[in-house]
Amino acid sequence: VLERHIVAPILLVSLAAVSPMFGALLAERDANAARWLQSEGVGNALLRILPDATYRLRLDGMIVDAVMPQDPELPRASELIGKHLSEVVDAAVCERLQRGEPTETIEYQLKTPSGFRDREVRFVQLPTGDAMSVARDITERKRAERQLTMQANILEMIAAGKKRTEVFRALAEGT
């Protein structure tokens, strides 16, 4: 009989303790959800600030998500989602991704309404099996590299005693 009298209060105390513990767990879940949303918001804001194009891809090359810089020469993110990467970049880039070379930097040219732009892209595989890609415009850097190469070639021609007409032709052709 004494055991029954002890079990009832223990049961009541246990039930009384469950409610605050459940409330604390719900509060912790809500706080974690708020932190996750805040961190996701910060991450999205960072992606939008960067001058780079960022893509999330399935390993078959389909674009799942995209964040594009504000550039009228580039397509909008909404135009890219659902397309295959090969519709955006050179097919060789897609082949390298599918061969499992996701971290190597790959340079390619992108056709835009005003001509071609030099780009470089890097891929990294995500734990989900998808891949993340960051594409950066390197047109100015490539232009400077071509100019330095041309200047070196012209100086070599001058040092080698080439005729002025050859030097001027090379200058005019940009070689």
CSV table of N, CA and C in Angstrom, one decimal:
chain,number,residue,atom,x,y,z
A,1,VAL,N,0.8,-1.2,0.0
A,1,VAL,CA,0.0,0.0,0.0
A,1,VAL,C,0.9,1.3,0.0
A,2,LEU,N,2.0,1.2,0.8
A,2,LEU,CA,2.9,2.3,0.8
A,2,LEU,C,3.5,2.6,-0.5
A,3,GLU,N,3.8,1.6,-1.3
A,3,GLU,CA,4.4,1.7,-2.6
A,3,GLU,C,3.5,2.5,-3.5
A,4,ARG,N,2.2,2.3,-3.4
A,4,ARG,CA,1.2,3.0,-4.3
A,4,ARG,C,1.2,4.5,-4.0
A,5,HIS,N,1.4,4.8,-2.7
A,5,HIS,CA,1.4,6.2,-2.3
A,5,HIS,C,2.6,6.9,-2.8
A,6,ILE,N,3.7,6.2,-2.9
A,6,ILE,CA,5.0,6.8,-3.4
A,6,ILE,C,5.0,7.0,-4.9
A,7,VAL,N,4.4,6.0,-5.6
A,7,VAL,CA,4.4,6.0,-7.1
A,7,VAL,C,3.6,7.2,-7.6
A,8,ALA,N,2.5,7.5,-7.1
A,8,ALA,CA,1.6,8.6,-7.5
A,8,ALA,C,2.4,10.0,-7.5
A,9,PRO,N,3.0,10.4,-6.3
A,9,PRO,CA,3.7,11.7,-6.3
A,9,PRO,C,4.9,11.7,-7.3
A,10,ILE,N,5.6,10.5,-7.4
A,10,ILE,CA,6.7,10.5,-8.3
A,10,ILE,C,6.2,10.7,-9.8
A,11,LEU,N,5.1,10.1,-10.1
A,11,LEU,CA,4.5,10.3,-11.4
A,11,LEU,C,4.1,11.7,-11.6
A,12,LEU,N,3.5,12.4,-10.6
A,12,LEU,CA,3.1,13.7,-10.8
A,12,LEU,C,4.3,14.7,-10.9
A,13,VAL,N,5.3,14.4,-10.2
A,13,VAL,CA,6.5,15.3,-10.3
A,13,VAL,C,7.2,15.1,-11.7
A,14,SER,N,7.2,13.9,-12.1
A,14,SER,CA,7.7,13.6,-13.5
A,14,SER,C,7.0,14.3,-14.5
A,15,LEU,N,5.6,14.3,-14.4
A,15,LEU,CA,4.8,15.0,-15.4
A,15,LEU,C,5.0,16.5,-15.4
A,16,ALA,N,5.2,17.0,-14.2
A,16,ALA,CA,5.4,18.4,-14.0
A,16,ALA,C,6.7,18.8,-14.6
A,17,ALA,N,7.7,18.0,-14.5
A,17,ALA,CA,9.1,18.3,-15.0
A,17,ALA,C,9.1,18.2,-16.5
A,18,VAL,N,8.3,17.4,-17.1
A,18,VAL,CA,8.3,17.2,-18.6
A,18,VAL,C,7.9,18.4,-19.3
A,19,SER,N,6.9,19.1,-18.8
A,19,SER,CA,6.5,20.3,-19.5
A,19,SER,C,7.5,21.4,-19.7
A,20,PRO,N,8.3,21.8,-18.6
A,20,PRO,CA,9.3,22.8,-18.8
A,20,PRO,C,10.5,22.2,-19.7
A,21,MET,N,10.8,20.9,-19.6
A,21,MET,CA,11.9,20.4,-20.4
A,21,MET,C,11.4,20.5,-21.9
A,22,PHE,N,10.2,20.1,-22.1
A,22,PHE,CA,9.7,20.2,-23.5
A,22,PHE,C,9.7,21.6,-24.0
A,23,GLY,N,9.3,22.6,-23.2
A,23,GLY,CA,9.3,24.0,-23.6
A,23,GLY,C,10.8,24.4,-23.8
A,24,ALA,N,11.7,24.0,-23.0
A,24,ALA,CA,13.1,24.4,-23.3
A,24,ALA,C,13.6,23.8,-24.6
A,25,LEU,N,13.2,22.5,-24.9
A,25,LEU,CA,13.7,21.9,-26.1
A,25,LEU,C,13.1,22.7,-27.3
A,26,LEU,N,11.8,23.1,-27.2
A,26,LEU,CA,11.2,23.9,-28.3
A,26,LEU,C,11.9,25.2,-28.5
A,27,ALA,N,12.2,25.9,-27.4
A,27,ALA,CA,12.9,27.2,-27.4
A,27,ALA,C,14.3,27.0,-28.1
A,28,GLU,N,15.0,25.9,-27.7
A,28,GLU,CA,16.3,25.7,-28.3
A,28,GLU,C,16.2,25.4,-29.8
A,29,ARG,N,15.1,24.7,-30.2
A,29,ARG,CA,14.9,24.4,-31.6
A,29,ARG,C,14.6,25.7,-32.4
A,30,ASP,N,13.8,26.5,-31.8
A,30,ASP,CA,13.5,27.8,-32.4
A,30,ASP,C,14.7,28.7,-32.5
A,31,ALA,N,15.5,28.7,-31.5
A,31,ALA,CA,16.8,29.5,-31.5
A,31,ALA,C,17.7,29.0,-32.6
A,32,ASN,N,17.8,27.7,-32.7
A,32,ASN,CA,18.7,27.1,-33.7
A,32,ASN,C,18.2,27.4,-35.1
A,33,ALA,N,16.9,27.4,-35.3
A,33,ALA,CA,16.3,27.7,-36.6
A,33,ALA,C,16.5,29.2,-36.9
A,34,ALA,N,16.4,30.1,-36.0
A,34,ALA,CA,16.7,31.5,-36.2
A,34,ALA,C,18.2,31.7,-36.6
A,35,ARG,N,19.1,31.0,-35.9
A,35,ARG,CA,20.5,31.1,-36.2
A,35,ARG,C,20.8,30.6,-37.6
A,36,TRP,N,20.2,29.5,-37.9
A,36,TRP,CA,20.4,28.9,-39.3
A,36,TRP,C,19.9,29.9,-40.3
A,37,LEU,N,18.7,30.5,-40.1
A,37,LEU,CA,18.2,31.4,-41.1
A,37,LEU,C,19.1,32.6,-41.2
A,38,GLN,N,19.6,33.1,-40.1
A,38,GLN,CA,20.5,34.2,-40.1
A,38,GLN,C,21.8,33.9,-40.8
A,39,SER,N,22.3,32.7,-40.6
A,39,SER,CA,23.6,32.4,-41.3
A,39,SER,C,23.3,32.2,-42.7
A,40,GLU,N,22.2,31.6,-43.1
A,40,GLU,CA,21.9,31.4,-44.5
A,40,GLU,C,21.7,32.8,-45.2
A,41,GLY,N,21.1,33.7,-44.4
A,41,GLY,CA,20.9,35.0,-45.0
A,41,GLY,C,22.2,35.7,-45.2
A,42,VAL,N,23.1,35.6,-44.2
A,42,VAL,CA,24.5,36.2,-44.4
A,42,VAL,C,25.2,35.5,-45.6
A,43,GLY,N,25.1,34.2,-45.7
A,43,GLY,CA,25.7,33.5,-46.8
A,43,GLY,C,25.2,34.0,-48.1
A,44,ASN,N,23.9,34.1,-48.2
A,44,ASN,CA,23.3,34.6,-49.5
A,44,ASN,C,23.7,36.1,-49.8
A,45,ALA,N,23.7,36.9,-48.7
A,45,ALA,CA,24.2,38.3,-48.9
A,45,ALA,C,25.6,38.3,-49.4
A,46,LEU,N,26.5,37.5,-48.9
A,46,LEU,CA,27.9,37.5,-49.3
A,46,LEU,C,27.9,37.1,-50.8
A,47,LEU,N,27.2,36.1,-51.2
A,47,LEU,CA,27.2,35.6,-52.6
A,47,LEU,C,26.7,36.7,-53.5
A,48,ARG,N,25.8,37.6,-53.0
A,48,ARG,CA,25.3,38.6,-53.9
A,48,ARG,C,26.2,39.8,-54.0
A,49,ILE,N,27.1,40.0,-52.9
A,49,ILE,CA,28.0,41.1,-52.9
A,49,ILE,C,29.2,40.8,-53.9
A,50,LEU,N,29.6,39.5,-54.0
A,50,LEU,CA,30.8,39.1,-54.8
A,50,LEU,C,30.5,39.4,-56.2
A,51,PRO,N,31.6,39.7,-56.9
A,51,PRO,CA,31.5,40.0,-58.4
A,51,PRO,C,31.5,38.7,-59.2
A,52,ASP,N,31.5,37.5,-58.5
A,52,ASP,CA,31.5,36.2,-59.2
A,52,ASP,C,30.1,35.6,-59.4
A,53,ALA,N,30.0,34.8,-60.4
A,53,ALA,CA,28.8,34.0,-60.6
A,53,ALA,C,29.0,32.7,-59.8
A,54,THR,N,28.0,32.3,-59.0
A,54,THR,CA,28.0,31.1,-58.2
A,54,THR,C,26.9,30.2,-58.6
A,55,TYR,N,27.2,28.9,-58.9
A,55,TYR,CA,26.2,27.9,-59.3
A,55,TYR,C,26.3,26.8,-58.4
A,56,ARG,N,25.1,26.2,-58.1
A,56,ARG,CA,25.1,24.9,-57.4
A,56,ARG,C,24.5,23.9,-58.5
A,57,LEU,N,25.3,22.8,-58.7
A,57,LEU,CA,25.0,21.9,-59.8
A,57,LEU,C,24.8,20.5,-59.3
A,58,ARG,N,24.0,19.8,-60.0
A,58,ARG,CA,24.0,18.3,-59.8
A,58,ARG,C,25.2,17.8,-60.5
A,59,LEU,N,25.7,16.6,-60.1
A,59,LEU,CA,26.9,16.1,-60.8
A,59,LEU,C,26.7,15.8,-62.3
A,60,ASP,N,25.4,15.7,-62.7
A,60,ASP,CA,25.2,15.5,-64.1
A,60,ASP,C,25.2,16.8,-64.9
A,61,GLY,N,25.5,17.9,-64.2
A,61,GLY,CA,25.7,19.2,-64.8
A,61,GLY,C,24.5,20.1,-64.9
A,62,MET,N,23.4,19.7,-64.3
A,62,MET,CA,22.2,20.5,-64.3
A,62,MET,C,22.3,21.6,-63.2
A,63,ILE,N,22.0,22.8,-63.6
A,63,ILE,CA,22.1,24.0,-62.6
A,63,ILE,C,20.9,24.0,-61.7
A,64,VAL,N,21.1,23.8,-60.4
A,64,VAL,CA,20.0,23.8,-59.4
A,64,VAL,C,19.8,25.2,-58.9
A,65,ASP,N,20.8,26.0,-58.7
A,65,ASP,CA,20.7,27.3,-58.1
A,65,ASP,C,21.8,28.2,-58.7
A,66,ALA,N,21.6,29.5,-58.7
A,66,ALA,CA,22.6,30.4,-59.2
A,66,ALA,C,22.5,31.7,-58.6
A,67,VAL,N,23.6,32.4,-58.4
A,67,VAL,CA,23.6,33.8,-57.9
A,67,VAL,C,24.6,34.5,-58.9
A,68,MET,N,24.0,35.5,-59.6
A,68,MET,CA,24.8,36.1,-60.6
A,68,MET,C,25.1,37.6,-60.2
A,69,PRO,N,26.3,38.1,-60.6
A,69,PRO,CA,26.5,39.5,-60.4
A,69,PRO,C,25.6,40.4,-61.2
A,70,GLN,N,25.5,41.6,-60.8
A,70,GLN,CA,24.7,42.6,-61.6
A,70,GLN,C,25.5,43.0,-62.8
A,71,ASP,N,25.3,42.4,-63.9
A,71,ASP,CA,26.0,42.6,-65.1
A,71,ASP,C,25.1,42.4,-66.3
A,72,PRO,N,24.8,43.4,-67.1
A,72,PRO,CA,23.8,43.3,-68.2
A,72,PRO,C,24.3,42.3,-69.2
A,73,GLU,N,25.6,42.0,-69.3
A,73,GLU,CA,26.1,41.1,-70.3
A,73,GLU,C,25.9,39.6,-69.9
A,74,LEU,N,25.6,39.4,-68.6
A,74,LEU,CA,25.4,38.0,-68.2
A,74,LEU,C,24.0,37.6,-68.0
A,75,PRO,N,23.6,36.4,-68.2
A,75,PRO,CA,22.2,36.0,-68.0
A,75,PRO,C,21.8,36.1,-66.5
A,76,ARG,N,20.5,36.3,-66.3
A,76,ARG,CA,20.0,36.3,-64.9
A,76,ARG,C,20.0,34.9,-64.3
A,77,ALA,N,20.0,34.8,-63.0
A,77,ALA,CA,20.0,33.5,-62.3
A,77,ALA,C,18.8,32.7,-62.7
A,78,SER,N,17.6,33.4,-62.8
A,78,SER,CA,16.4,32.7,-63.1
A,78,SER,C,16.4,32.0,-64.5
A,79,GLU,N,17.2,32.6,-65.4
A,79,GLU,CA,17.3,32.1,-66.7
A,79,GLU,C,18.2,30.8,-66.8
A,80,LEU,N,19.0,30.6,-65.7
A,80,LEU,CA,20.0,29.5,-65.7
A,80,LEU,C,19.5,28.3,-65.0
A,81,ILE,N,18.6,28.5,-64.0
A,81,ILE,CA,18.2,27.3,-63.2
A,81,ILE,C,17.4,26.4,-64.1
A,82,GLY,N,17.8,25.1,-64.1
A,82,GLY,CA,17.2,24.1,-64.9
A,82,GLY,C,17.9,23.8,-66.2
A,83,LYS,N,18.9,24.6,-66.5
A,83,LYS,CA,19.7,24.4,-67.7
A,83,LYS,C,20.9,23.5,-67.4
A,84,HIS,N,21.4,23.0,-68.4
A,84,HIS,CA,22.7,22.2,-68.3
A,84,HIS,C,23.8,23.1,-68.3
A,85,LEU,N,24.9,22.8,-67.6
A,85,LEU,CA,26.1,23.7,-67.5
A,85,LEU,C,26.7,23.9,-68.9
A,86,SER,N,26.6,22.9,-69.8
A,86,SER,CA,27.1,23.1,-71.1
A,86,SER,C,26.4,24.2,-71.9
A,87,GLU,N,25.3,24.6,-71.5
A,87,GLU,CA,24.6,25.7,-72.2
A,87,GLU,C,25.2,27.0,-71.7
A,88,VAL,N,26.0,27.0,-70.7
A,88,VAL,CA,26.5,28.3,-70.1
A,88,VAL,C,28.0,28.4,-70.4
A,89,VAL,N,28.7,27.3,-70.2
A,89,VAL,CA,30.2,27.3,-70.3
A,89,VAL,C,30.6,26.3,-71.4
A,90,ASP,N,31.8,26.3,-71.7
A,90,ASP,CA,32.4,25.4,-72.7
A,90,ASP,C,32.2,23.9,-72.3
A,91,ALA,N,31.9,23.1,-73.3
A,91,ALA,CA,31.6,21.6,-73.0
A,91,ALA,C,32.8,21.0,-72.3
A,92,ALA,N,34.0,21.4,-72.5
A,92,ALA,CA,35.2,20.8,-71.9
A,92,ALA,C,35.1,21.0,-70.3
A,93,VAL,N,34.6,22.1,-69.9
A,93,VAL,CA,34.4,22.4,-68.5
A,93,VAL,C,33.5,21.3,-67.9
A,94,CYS,N,32.4,21.0,-68.6
A,94,CYS,CA,31.4,20.0,-68.1
A,94,CYS,C,32.1,18.6,-68.0
A,95,GLU,N,32.8,18.3,-69.0
A,95,GLU,CA,33.5,17.0,-69.1
A,95,GLU,C,34.5,16.9,-67.9
A,96,ARG,N,35.2,17.9,-67.6
A,96,ARG,CA,36.1,17.9,-66.4
A,96,ARG,C,35.4,17.7,-65.1
A,97,LEU,N,34.3,18.3,-65.0
A,97,LEU,CA,33.4,18.2,-63.8
A,97,LEU,C,33.0,16.7,-63.6
A,98,GLN,N,32.5,16.2,-64.7
A,98,GLN,CA,32.0,14.8,-64.7
A,98,GLN,C,33.1,13.8,-64.5
A,99,ARG,N,34.3,14.1,-64.9
A,99,ARG,CA,35.4,13.2,-64.7
A,99,ARG,C,35.9,13.3,-63.2
A,100,GLY,N,35.4,14.1,-62.4
A,100,GLY,CA,35.8,14.2,-61.0
A,100,GLY,C,37.0,15.1,-60.8
A,101,GLU,N,37.1,16.2,-61.5
A,101,GLU,CA,38.2,17.2,-61.3
A,101,GLU,C,37.6,18.5,-60.8
A,102,PRO,N,36.9,18.4,-59.7
A,102,PRO,CA,36.1,19.6,-59.3
A,102,PRO,C,36.8,20.7,-58.7
A,103,THR,N,38.1,20.6,-58.3
A,103,THR,CA,38.8,21.7,-57.6
A,103,THR,C,39.8,22.4,-58.5
A,104,GLU,N,40.0,21.9,-59.7
A,104,GLU,CA,41.0,22.5,-60.6
A,104,GLU,C,40.4,23.8,-61.2
A,105,THR,N,41.2,24.8,-61.3
A,105,THR,CA,40.7,26.0,-62.0
A,105,THR,C,40.7,25.8,-63.5
A,106,ILE,N,39.6,26.2,-64.1
A,106,ILE,CA,39.5,26.0,-65.6
A,106,ILE,C,39.2,27.3,-66.2
A,107,GLU,N,39.9,27.7,-67.2
A,107,GLU,CA,39.7,29.0,-67.9
A,107,GLU,C,38.9,28.7,-69.2
A,108,TYR,N,38.0,29.6,-69.5
A,108,TYR,CA,37.1,29.4,-70.7
A,108,TYR,C,36.7,30.8,-71.2
A,109,GLN,N,36.1,30.8,-72.4
A,109,GLN,CA,35.6,32.1,-72.9
A,109,GLN,C,34.1,32.0,-72.9
A,110,LEU,N,33.4,33.1,-72.5
A,110,LEU,CA,32.0,33.1,-72.5
A,110,LEU,C,31.5,34.1,-73.6
A,111,LYS,N,30.6,33.7,-74.5
A,111,LYS,CA,30.1,34.6,-75.5
A,111,LYS,C,29.0,35.4,-74.9
A,112,THR,N,29.2,36.7,-75.1
A,112,THR,CA,28.2,37.7,-74.6
A,112,THR,C,27.7,38.5,-75.8
A,113,PRO,N,26.7,39.4,-75.6
A,113,PRO,CA,26.2,40.2,-76.7
A,113,PRO,C,27.3,41.1,-77.3
A,114,SER,N,28.3,41.5,-76.5
A,114,SER,CA,29.3,42.4,-77.0
A,114,SER,C,30.6,41.7,-77.4
A,115,GLY,N,30.6,40.4,-77.4
A,115,GLY,CA,31.9,39.7,-77.7
A,115,GLY,C,32.1,38.5,-76.7
A,116,PHE,N,33.4,38.2,-76.6
A,116,PHE,CA,33.8,37.2,-75.7
A,116,PHE,C,34.4,37.8,-74.4
A,117,ARG,N,34.2,37.1,-73.3
A,117,ARG,CA,34.8,37.4,-72.0
A,117,ARG,C,35.5,36.2,-71.5
A,118,ASP,N,36.7,36.5,-70.9
A,118,ASP,CA,37.5,35.4,-70.3
A,118,ASP,C,37.0,35.2,-68.9
A,119,ARG,N,36.9,33.9,-68.6
A,119,ARG,CA,36.4,33.5,-67.3
A,119,ARG,C,37.2,32.4,-66.7
A,120,GLU,N,37.2,32.3,-65.4
A,120,GLU,CA,37.8,31.1,-64.8
A,120,GLU,C,36.8,30.5,-63.8
A,121,VAL,N,36.7,29.2,-63.7
A,121,VAL,CA,35.7,28.6,-62.9
A,121,VAL,C,36.4,27.5,-62.0
A,122,ARG,N,35.9,27.4,-60.8
A,122,ARG,CA,36.4,26.4,-59.9
A,122,ARG,C,35.2,25.6,-59.4
A,123,PHE,N,35.4,24.3,-59.2
A,123,PHE,CA,34.3,23.5,-58.7
A,123,PHE,C,34.7,22.9,-57.4
A,124,VAL,N,33.8,22.6,-56.5
A,124,VAL,CA,34.0,21.9,-55.3
A,124,VAL,C,32.8,21.0,-55.0
A,125,GLN,N,33.1,19.8,-54.7
A,125,GLN,CA,32.0,18.8,-54.4
A,125,GLN,C,31.4,19.1,-53.0
A,126,LEU,N,30.1,19.1,-52.9
A,126,LEU,CA,29.4,19.3,-51.6
A,126,LEU,C,29.1,17.9,-51.0
A,127,PRO,N,29.0,17.9,-49.6
A,127,PRO,CA,28.6,16.6,-49.0
A,127,PRO,C,27.4,16.0,-49.5
A,128,THR,N,26.5,16.8,-50.1
A,128,THR,CA,25.2,16.3,-50.6
A,128,THR,C,25.4,15.5,-51.9
A,129,GLY,N,26.5,15.6,-52.5
A,129,GLY,CA,26.8,15.0,-53.8
A,129,GLY,C,26.7,16.0,-54.9
A,130,ASP,N,26.1,17.2,-54.7
A,130,ASP,CA,26.1,18.3,-55.6
A,130,ASP,C,27.5,18.9,-55.7
A,131,ALA,N,27.6,19.9,-56.6
A,131,ALA,CA,28.9,20.6,-56.7
A,131,ALA,C,28.6,22.1,-56.7
A,132,MET,N,29.5,22.8,-56.2
A,132,MET,CA,29.4,24.3,-56.1
A,132,MET,C,30.4,24.8,-57.1
A,133,SER,N,30.1,25.9,-57.8
A,133,SER,CA,31.0,26.4,-58.8
A,133,SER,C,31.0,27.9,-58.6
A,134,VAL,N,32.2,28.5,-58.7
A,134,VAL,CA,32.4,29.9,-58.7
A,134,VAL,C,33.1,30.3,-60.0
A,135,ALA,N,32.5,31.2,-60.8
A,135,ALA,CA,33.0,31.6,-62.0
A,135,ALA,C,33.4,33.1,-61.9
A,136,ARG,N,34.6,33.5,-62.2
A,136,ARG,CA,35.1,34.8,-62.1
A,136,ARG,C,35.5,35.4,-63.5
A,137,ASP,N,35.2,36.7,-63.7
A,137,ASP,CA,35.6,37.3,-64.9
A,137,ASP,C,37.1,37.7,-64.8
A,138,ILE,N,37.9,37.2,-65.8
A,138,ILE,CA,39.3,37.5,-65.8
A,138,ILE,C,39.7,38.2,-67.1
A,139,THR,N,38.7,38.8,-67.7
A,139,THR,CA,39.0,39.5,-69.0
A,139,THR,C,40.1,40.5,-68.9
A,140,GLU,N,40.1,41.3,-67.9
A,140,GLU,CA,41.1,42.4,-67.8
A,140,GLU,C,42.5,41.8,-67.6
A,141,ARG,N,42.6,40.7,-66.8
A,141,ARG,CA,43.8,40.1,-66.5
A,141,ARG,C,44.4,39.4,-67.8
A,142,LYS,N,43.5,38.7,-68.5
A,142,LYS,CA,44.0,38.1,-69.8
A,142,LYS,C,44.4,39.1,-70.8
A,143,ARG,N,43.7,40.3,-70.8
A,143,ARG,CA,44.1,41.3,-71.8
A,143,ARG,C,45.5,41.9,-71.4
A,144,ALA,N,45.7,42.1,-70.1
A,144,ALA,CA,47.0,42.5,-69.7
A,144,ALA,C,48.1,41.5,-70.0
A,145,GLU,N,47.8,40.2,-69.8
A,145,GLU,CA,48.8,39.2,-70.2
A,145,GLU,C,49.1,39.2,-71.7
A,146,ARG,N,48.1,39.3,-72.5
A,146,ARG,CA,48.3,39.4,-73.9
A,146,ARG,C,49.1,40.6,-74.3
A,147,GLN,N,48.9,41.7,-73.7
A,147,GLN,CA,49.6,42.9,-74.0
A,147,GLN,C,51.1,42.8,-73.6
A,148,LEU,N,51.3,42.2,-72.4
A,148,LEU,CA,52.7,42.0,-72.0
A,148,LEU,C,53.5,41.0,-72.9
A,149,THR,N,52.8,40.0,-73.4
A,149,THR,CA,53.4,39.1,-74.3
A,149,THR,C,53.7,39.8,-75.7
A,150,MET,N,52.8,40.6,-76.1
A,150,MET,CA,53.0,41.3,-77.4
A,150,MET,C,54.2,42.3,-77.2
A,151,GLN,N,54.2,43.0,-76.1
A,151,GLN,CA,55.4,43.9,-75.9
A,151,GLN,C,56.7,43.2,-75.8
A,152,ALA,N,56.7,42.0,-75.2
A,152,ALA,CA,57.9,41.2,-75.2
A,152,ALA,C,58.3,40.8,-76.6
A,153,ASN,N,57.4,40.4,-77.4
A,153,ASN,CA,57.6,39.9,-78.7
A,153,ASN,C,58.2,41.1,-79.6
A,154,ILE,N,57.6,42.3,-79.4
A,154,ILE,CA,58.1,43.5,-80.2
A,154,ILE,C,59.5,43.8,-79.7
A,155,LEU,N,59.8,43.8,-78.4
A,155,LEU,CA,61.1,44.1,-78.0
A,155,LEU,C,62.1,43.1,-78.5
A,156,GLU,N,61.7,41.8,-78.5
A,156,GLU,CA,62.6,40.8,-79.1
A,156,GLU,C,62.9,41.0,-80.6
A,157,MET,N,61.9,41.5,-81.3
A,157,MET,CA,62.1,41.8,-82.7
A,157,MET,C,63.0,42.9,-82.9
A,158,ILE,N,62.9,44.0,-82.1
A,158,ILE,CA,63.8,45.1,-82.1
A,158,ILE,C,65.2,44.7,-81.8
A,159,ALA,N,65.3,43.9,-80.7
A,159,ALA,CA,66.7,43.5,-80.3
A,159,ALA,C,67.3,42.6,-81.3
A,160,ALA,N,66.5,41.8,-82.1
A,160,ALA,CA,67.0,40.9,-83.1
A,160,ALA,C,67.4,41.7,-84.4
A,161,GLY,N,67.0,43.0,-84.4
A,161,GLY,CA,67.4,43.8,-85.6
A,161,GLY,C,66.4,43.6,-86.8
A,162,LYS,N,65.1,43.2,-86.5
A,162,LYS,CA,64.1,43.0,-87.5
A,162,LYS,C,63.9,44.3,-88.2
A,163,LYS,N,63.4,44.3,-89.4
A,163,LYS,CA,63.1,45.5,-90.2
A,163,LYS,C,61.9,46.2,-89.5
A,164,ARG,N,62.0,47.5,-89.7
A,164,ARG,CA,60.9,48.4,-89.1
A,164,ARG,C,59.6,48.0,-89.6
A,165,THR,N,59.5,47.7,-90.8
A,165,THR,CA,58.1,47.3,-91.4
A,165,THR,C,57.6,46.1,-90.7
A,166,GLU,N,58.5,45.1,-90.4
A,166,GLU,CA,58.0,43.9,-89.7
A,166,GLU,C,57.6,44.2,-88.3
A,167,VAL,N,58.3,45.1,-87.6
A,167,VAL,CA,58.0,45.5,-86.2
A,167,VAL,C,56.7,46.3,-86.2
A,168,PHE,N,56.5,47.2,-87.2
A,168,PHE,CA,55.3,48.0,-87.3
A,168,PHE,C,54.1,47.1,-87.6
A,169,ARG,N,54.3,46.1,-88.5
A,169,ARG,CA,53.2,45.1,-88.8
A,169,ARG,C,52.8,44.3,-87.5
A,170,ALA,N,53.8,43.9,-86.8
A,170,ALA,CA,53.5,43.1,-85.6
A,170,ALA,C,52.8,44.0,-84.6
A,171,LEU,N,53.2,45.3,-84.5
A,171,LEU,CA,52.5,46.2,-83.6
A,171,LEU,C,51.0,46.4,-84.0
A,172,ALA,N,50.8,46.6,-85.3
A,172,ALA,CA,49.5,46.8,-85.9
A,172,ALA,C,48.6,45.6,-85.7
A,173,GLU,N,49.2,44.4,-85.8
A,173,GLU,CA,48.4,43.1,-85.7
A,173,GLU,C,48.3,42.7,-84.3
A,174,GLY,N,49.1,43.3,-83.4
A,174,GLY,CA,49.0,43.0,-82.0
A,174,GLY,C,49.5,41.6,-81.7
A,175,THR,N,50.6,41.2,-82.4
A,175,THR,CA,51.2,39.9,-82.1
A,175,THR,C,52.5,40.0,-81.4
